[in-house]
C-alpha positions as a LaTeX table, in Angstrom:
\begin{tabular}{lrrr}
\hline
Residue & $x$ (\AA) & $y$ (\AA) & $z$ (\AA) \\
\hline
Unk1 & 17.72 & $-107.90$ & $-25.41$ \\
Unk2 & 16.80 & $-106.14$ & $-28.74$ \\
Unk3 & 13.52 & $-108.84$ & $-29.31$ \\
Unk4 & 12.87 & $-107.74$ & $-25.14$ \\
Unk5 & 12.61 & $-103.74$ & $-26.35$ \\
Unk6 & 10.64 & $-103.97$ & $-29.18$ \\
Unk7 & 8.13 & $-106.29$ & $-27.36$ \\
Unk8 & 7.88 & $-103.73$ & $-24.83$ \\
Unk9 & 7.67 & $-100.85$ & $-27.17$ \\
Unk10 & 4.92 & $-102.24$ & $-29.36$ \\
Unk11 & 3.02 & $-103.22$ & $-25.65$ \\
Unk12 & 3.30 & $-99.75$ & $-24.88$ \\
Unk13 & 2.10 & $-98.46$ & $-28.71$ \\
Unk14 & $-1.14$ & $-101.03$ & $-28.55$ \\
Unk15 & $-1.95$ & $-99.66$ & $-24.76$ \\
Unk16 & $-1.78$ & $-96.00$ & $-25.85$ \\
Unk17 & $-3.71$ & $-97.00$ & $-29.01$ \\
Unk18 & $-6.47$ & $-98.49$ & $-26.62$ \\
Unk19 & $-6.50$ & $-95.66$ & $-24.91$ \\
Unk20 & $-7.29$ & $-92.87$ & $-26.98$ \\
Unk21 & $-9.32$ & $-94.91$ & $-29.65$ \\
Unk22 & $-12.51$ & $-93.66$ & $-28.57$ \\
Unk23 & $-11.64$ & $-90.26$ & $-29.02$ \\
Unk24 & $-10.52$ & $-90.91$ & $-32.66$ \\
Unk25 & $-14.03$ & $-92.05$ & $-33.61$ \\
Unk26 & $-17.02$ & $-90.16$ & $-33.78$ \\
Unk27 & $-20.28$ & $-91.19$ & $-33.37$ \\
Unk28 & $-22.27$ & $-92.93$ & $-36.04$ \\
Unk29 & $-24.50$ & $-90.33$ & $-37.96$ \\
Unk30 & $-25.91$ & $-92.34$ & $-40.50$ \\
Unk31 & $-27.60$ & $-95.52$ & $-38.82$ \\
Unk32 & $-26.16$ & $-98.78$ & $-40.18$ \\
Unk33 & $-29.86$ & $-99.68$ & $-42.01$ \\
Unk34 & $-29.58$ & $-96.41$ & $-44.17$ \\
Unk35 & $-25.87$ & $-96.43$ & $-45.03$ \\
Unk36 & $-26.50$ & $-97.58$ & $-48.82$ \\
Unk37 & $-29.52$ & $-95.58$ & $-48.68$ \\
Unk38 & $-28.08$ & $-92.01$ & $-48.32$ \\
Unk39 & $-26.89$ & $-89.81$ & $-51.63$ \\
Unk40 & $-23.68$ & $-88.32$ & $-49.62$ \\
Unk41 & $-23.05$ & $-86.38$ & $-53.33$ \\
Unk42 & $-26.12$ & $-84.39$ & $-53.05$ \\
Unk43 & $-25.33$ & $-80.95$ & $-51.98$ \\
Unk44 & $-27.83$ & $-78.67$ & $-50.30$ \\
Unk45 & $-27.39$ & $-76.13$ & $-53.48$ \\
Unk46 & $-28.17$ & $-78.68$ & $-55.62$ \\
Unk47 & $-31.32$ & $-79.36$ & $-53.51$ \\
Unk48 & $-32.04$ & $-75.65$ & $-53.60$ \\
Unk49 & $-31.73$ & $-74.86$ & $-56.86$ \\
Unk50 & $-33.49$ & $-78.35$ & $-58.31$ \\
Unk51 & $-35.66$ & $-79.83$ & $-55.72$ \\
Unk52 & $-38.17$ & $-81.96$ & $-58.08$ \\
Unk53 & $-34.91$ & $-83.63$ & $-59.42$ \\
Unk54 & $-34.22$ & $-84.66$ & $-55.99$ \\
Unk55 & $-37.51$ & $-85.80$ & $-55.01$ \\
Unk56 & $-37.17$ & $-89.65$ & $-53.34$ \\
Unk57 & $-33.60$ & $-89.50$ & $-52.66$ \\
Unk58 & $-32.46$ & $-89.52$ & $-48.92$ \\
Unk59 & $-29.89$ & $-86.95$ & $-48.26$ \\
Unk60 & $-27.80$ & $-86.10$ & $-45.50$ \\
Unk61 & $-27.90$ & $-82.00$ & $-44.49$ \\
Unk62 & $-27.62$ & $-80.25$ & $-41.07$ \\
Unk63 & $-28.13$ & $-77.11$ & $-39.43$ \\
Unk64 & $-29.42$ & $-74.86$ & $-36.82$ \\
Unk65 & $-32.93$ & $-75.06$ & $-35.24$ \\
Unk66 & $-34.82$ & $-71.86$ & $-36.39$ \\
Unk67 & $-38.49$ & $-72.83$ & $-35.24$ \\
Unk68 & $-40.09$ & $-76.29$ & $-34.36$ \\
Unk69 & $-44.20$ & $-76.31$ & $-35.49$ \\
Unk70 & $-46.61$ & $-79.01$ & $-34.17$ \\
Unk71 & $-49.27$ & $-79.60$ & $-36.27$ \\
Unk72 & $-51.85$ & $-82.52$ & $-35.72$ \\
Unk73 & $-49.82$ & $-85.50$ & $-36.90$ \\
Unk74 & $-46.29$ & $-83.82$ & $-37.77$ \\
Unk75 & $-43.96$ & $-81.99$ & $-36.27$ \\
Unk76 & $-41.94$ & $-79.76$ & $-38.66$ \\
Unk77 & $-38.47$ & $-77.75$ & $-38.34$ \\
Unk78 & $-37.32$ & $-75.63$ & $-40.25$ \\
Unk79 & $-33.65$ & $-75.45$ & $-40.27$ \\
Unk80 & $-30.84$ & $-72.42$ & $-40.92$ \\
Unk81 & $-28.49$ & $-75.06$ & $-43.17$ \\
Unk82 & $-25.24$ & $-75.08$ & $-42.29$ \\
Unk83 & $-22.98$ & $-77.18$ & $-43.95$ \\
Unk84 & $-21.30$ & $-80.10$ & $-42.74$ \\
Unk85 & $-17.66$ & $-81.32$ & $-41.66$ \\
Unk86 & $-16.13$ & $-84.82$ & $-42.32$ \\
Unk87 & $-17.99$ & $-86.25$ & $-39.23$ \\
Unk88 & $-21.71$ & $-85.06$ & $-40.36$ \\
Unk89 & $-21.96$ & $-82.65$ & $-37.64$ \\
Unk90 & $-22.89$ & $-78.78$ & $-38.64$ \\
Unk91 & $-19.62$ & $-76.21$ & $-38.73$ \\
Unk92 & $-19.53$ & $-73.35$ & $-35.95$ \\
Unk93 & $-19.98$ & $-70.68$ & $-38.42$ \\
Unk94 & $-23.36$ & $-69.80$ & $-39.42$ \\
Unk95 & $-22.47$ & $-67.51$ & $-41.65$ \\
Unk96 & $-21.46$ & $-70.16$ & $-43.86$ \\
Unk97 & $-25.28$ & $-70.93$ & $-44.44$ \\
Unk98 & $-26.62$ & $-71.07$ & $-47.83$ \\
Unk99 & $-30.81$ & $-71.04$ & $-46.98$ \\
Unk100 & $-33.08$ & $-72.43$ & $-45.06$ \\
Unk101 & $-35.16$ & $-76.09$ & $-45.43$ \\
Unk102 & $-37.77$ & $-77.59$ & $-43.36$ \\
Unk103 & $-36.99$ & $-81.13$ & $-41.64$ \\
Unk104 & $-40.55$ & $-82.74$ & $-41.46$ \\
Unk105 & $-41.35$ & $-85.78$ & $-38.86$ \\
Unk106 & $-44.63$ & $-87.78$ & $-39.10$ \\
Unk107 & $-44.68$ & $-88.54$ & $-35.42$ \\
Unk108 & $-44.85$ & $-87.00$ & $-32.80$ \\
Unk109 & $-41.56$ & $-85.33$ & $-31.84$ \\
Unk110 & $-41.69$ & $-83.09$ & $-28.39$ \\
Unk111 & $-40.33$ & $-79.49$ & $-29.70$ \\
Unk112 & $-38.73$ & $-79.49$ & $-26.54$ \\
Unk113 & $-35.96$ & $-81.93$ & $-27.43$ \\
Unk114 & $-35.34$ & $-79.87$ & $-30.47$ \\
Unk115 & $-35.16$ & $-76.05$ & $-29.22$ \\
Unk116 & $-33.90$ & $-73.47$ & $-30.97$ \\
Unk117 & $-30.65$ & $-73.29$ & $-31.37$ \\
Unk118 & $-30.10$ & $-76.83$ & $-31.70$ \\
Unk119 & $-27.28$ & $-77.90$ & $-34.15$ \\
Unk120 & $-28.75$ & $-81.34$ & $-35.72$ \\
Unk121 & $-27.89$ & $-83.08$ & $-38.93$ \\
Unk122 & $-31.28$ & $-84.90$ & $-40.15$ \\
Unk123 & $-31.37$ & $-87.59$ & $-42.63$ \\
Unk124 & $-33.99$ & $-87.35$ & $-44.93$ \\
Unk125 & $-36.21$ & $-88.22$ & $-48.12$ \\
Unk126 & $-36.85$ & $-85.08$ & $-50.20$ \\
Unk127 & $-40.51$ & $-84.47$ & $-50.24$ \\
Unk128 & $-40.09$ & $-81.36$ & $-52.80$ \\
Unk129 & $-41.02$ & $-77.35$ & $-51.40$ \\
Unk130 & $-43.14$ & $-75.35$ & $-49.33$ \\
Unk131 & $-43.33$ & $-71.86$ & $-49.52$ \\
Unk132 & $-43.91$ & $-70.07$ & $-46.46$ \\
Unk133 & $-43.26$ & $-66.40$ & $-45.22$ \\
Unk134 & $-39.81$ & $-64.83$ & $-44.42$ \\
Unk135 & $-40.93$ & $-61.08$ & $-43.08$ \\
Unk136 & $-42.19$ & $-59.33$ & $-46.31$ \\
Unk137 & $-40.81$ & $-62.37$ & $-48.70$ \\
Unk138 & $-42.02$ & $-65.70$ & $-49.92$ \\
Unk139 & $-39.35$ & $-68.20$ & $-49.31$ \\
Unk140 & $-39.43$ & $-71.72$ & $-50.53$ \\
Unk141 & $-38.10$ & $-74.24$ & $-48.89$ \\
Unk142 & $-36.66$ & $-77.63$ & $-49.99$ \\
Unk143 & $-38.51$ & $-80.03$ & $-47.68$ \\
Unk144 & $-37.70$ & $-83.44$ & $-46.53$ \\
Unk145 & $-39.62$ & $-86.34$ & $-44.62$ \\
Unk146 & $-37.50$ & $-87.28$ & $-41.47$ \\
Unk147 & $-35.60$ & $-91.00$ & $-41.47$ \\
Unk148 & $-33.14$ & $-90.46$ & $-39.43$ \\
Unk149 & $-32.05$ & $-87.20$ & $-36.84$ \\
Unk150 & $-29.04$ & $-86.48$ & $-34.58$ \\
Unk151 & $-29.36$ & $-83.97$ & $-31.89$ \\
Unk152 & $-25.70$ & $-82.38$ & $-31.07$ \\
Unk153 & $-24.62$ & $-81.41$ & $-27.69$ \\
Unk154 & $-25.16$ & $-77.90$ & $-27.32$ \\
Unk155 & $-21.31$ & $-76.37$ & $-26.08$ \\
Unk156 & $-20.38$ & $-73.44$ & $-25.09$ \\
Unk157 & $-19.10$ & $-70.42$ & $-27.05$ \\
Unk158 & $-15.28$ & $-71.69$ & $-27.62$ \\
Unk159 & $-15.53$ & $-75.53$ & $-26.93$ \\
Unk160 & $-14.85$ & $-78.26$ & $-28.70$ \\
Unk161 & $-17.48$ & $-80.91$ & $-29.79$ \\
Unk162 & $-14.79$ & $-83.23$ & $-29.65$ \\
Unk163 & $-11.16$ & $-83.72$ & $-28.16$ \\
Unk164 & $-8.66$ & $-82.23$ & $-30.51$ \\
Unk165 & $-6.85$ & $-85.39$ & $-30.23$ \\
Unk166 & $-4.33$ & $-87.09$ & $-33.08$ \\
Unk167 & $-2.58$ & $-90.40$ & $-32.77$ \\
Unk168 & 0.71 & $-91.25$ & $-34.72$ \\
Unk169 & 2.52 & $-94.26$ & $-35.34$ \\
Unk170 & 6.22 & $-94.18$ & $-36.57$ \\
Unk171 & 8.90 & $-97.16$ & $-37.21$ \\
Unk172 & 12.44 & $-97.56$ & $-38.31$ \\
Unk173 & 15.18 & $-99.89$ & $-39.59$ \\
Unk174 & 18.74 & $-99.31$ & $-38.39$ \\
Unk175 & 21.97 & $-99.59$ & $-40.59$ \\
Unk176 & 25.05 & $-101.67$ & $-40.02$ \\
Unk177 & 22.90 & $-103.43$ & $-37.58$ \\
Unk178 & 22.01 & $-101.25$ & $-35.62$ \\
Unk179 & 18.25 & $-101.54$ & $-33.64$ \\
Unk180 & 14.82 & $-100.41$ & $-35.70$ \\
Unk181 & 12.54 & $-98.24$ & $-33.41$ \\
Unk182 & 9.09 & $-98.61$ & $-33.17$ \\
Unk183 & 7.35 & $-95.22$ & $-31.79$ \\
Unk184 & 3.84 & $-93.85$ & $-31.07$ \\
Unk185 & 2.26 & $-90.13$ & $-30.10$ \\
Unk186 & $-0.47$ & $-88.94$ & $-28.87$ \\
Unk187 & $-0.94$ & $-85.49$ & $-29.17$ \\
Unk188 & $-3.48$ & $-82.87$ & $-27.79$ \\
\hline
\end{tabular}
């Protein structure tokens, strides 16, 4: 009777771990073939502040689209950074920016699928700076040369990029012989 609960219990756990699985993984950022590539410990400051030390290293930042610029054989963006959360994908709060850089692609890439607005996180090779207007002030820009970009779903004001959704898993041993529990949550 006992073996007959636990069975059905840990059926139960694995069928409610099945289920909500996919909403417990987000989706791959960094492509597979650049994983040992990327310098996740390269902060955009650091890229600010020293961008000739940087120069050849791929880096992971994100942002917001500011402008998109075709010119004959690039297309380049240049991006209101925005730091990012554990998945890669650009915080709500653009206040939290610390500059500006410019995303650069050496194919052709429709402006179009990148308007502004557009939250993307853009894997890169730092290229060093260009200095371009702001208004009345010369900004410079780190710059980067494009391996790798991911276009986020633009959401509404006050919804969720993904399902606030948390699994648990519990277990427990009885005394004097009394039954262990197995248990399982899914909360929302």
């Amino acid at each position: 009777m006992c073996c007959e609960r636990g069975r059905k219990a840990a059926c139960l756990l694995a069928f409610v771990g099945v289920l909500v699985l996919p909403y417990g993984c987000g989706p791959q950022v960094i492509p597979k073939e650049l994983e040992g590539q990327v310098d996740r410990n390269v902060s955009f400051l650091q890229v600010k502040e020293s961008p000739a030390m940087y120069r050849g290293r791929t880096v992971v930042l994100g942002g917001e689209v500011l402008s998109v610029k075709r010119a004959n054989d690039t297309t380049r963006i240049e991006v209101l950074q925005i730091p990012l959360d554990s998945s890669l994908e650009p915080v709500p709060d653009r206040m939290t920016s610390q500059g500006r850089f410019l995303a650069v692609q050496k194919e052709f890439l429709d402006p179009a699928t990148v308007p502004v607005g557009t939250r993307i996180t853009v894997i890169g090779e730092m290229t060093g700076t260009t200095t371009l207007p702001i208004d009345d002030i010369q900004y410079r820009y780190p710059t980067l040369a494009i391996r790798h970009l991911k276009v986020w779903e633009r959401q509404p004001p006050g919804v969720y990029s993904r399902p606030p959704v948390s699994i648990g898993i519990g277990g427990g041993i009885g005394r004097g012989g009394g039954f262990g529990g197995i248990g399982g949550g899914v909360g929302f």
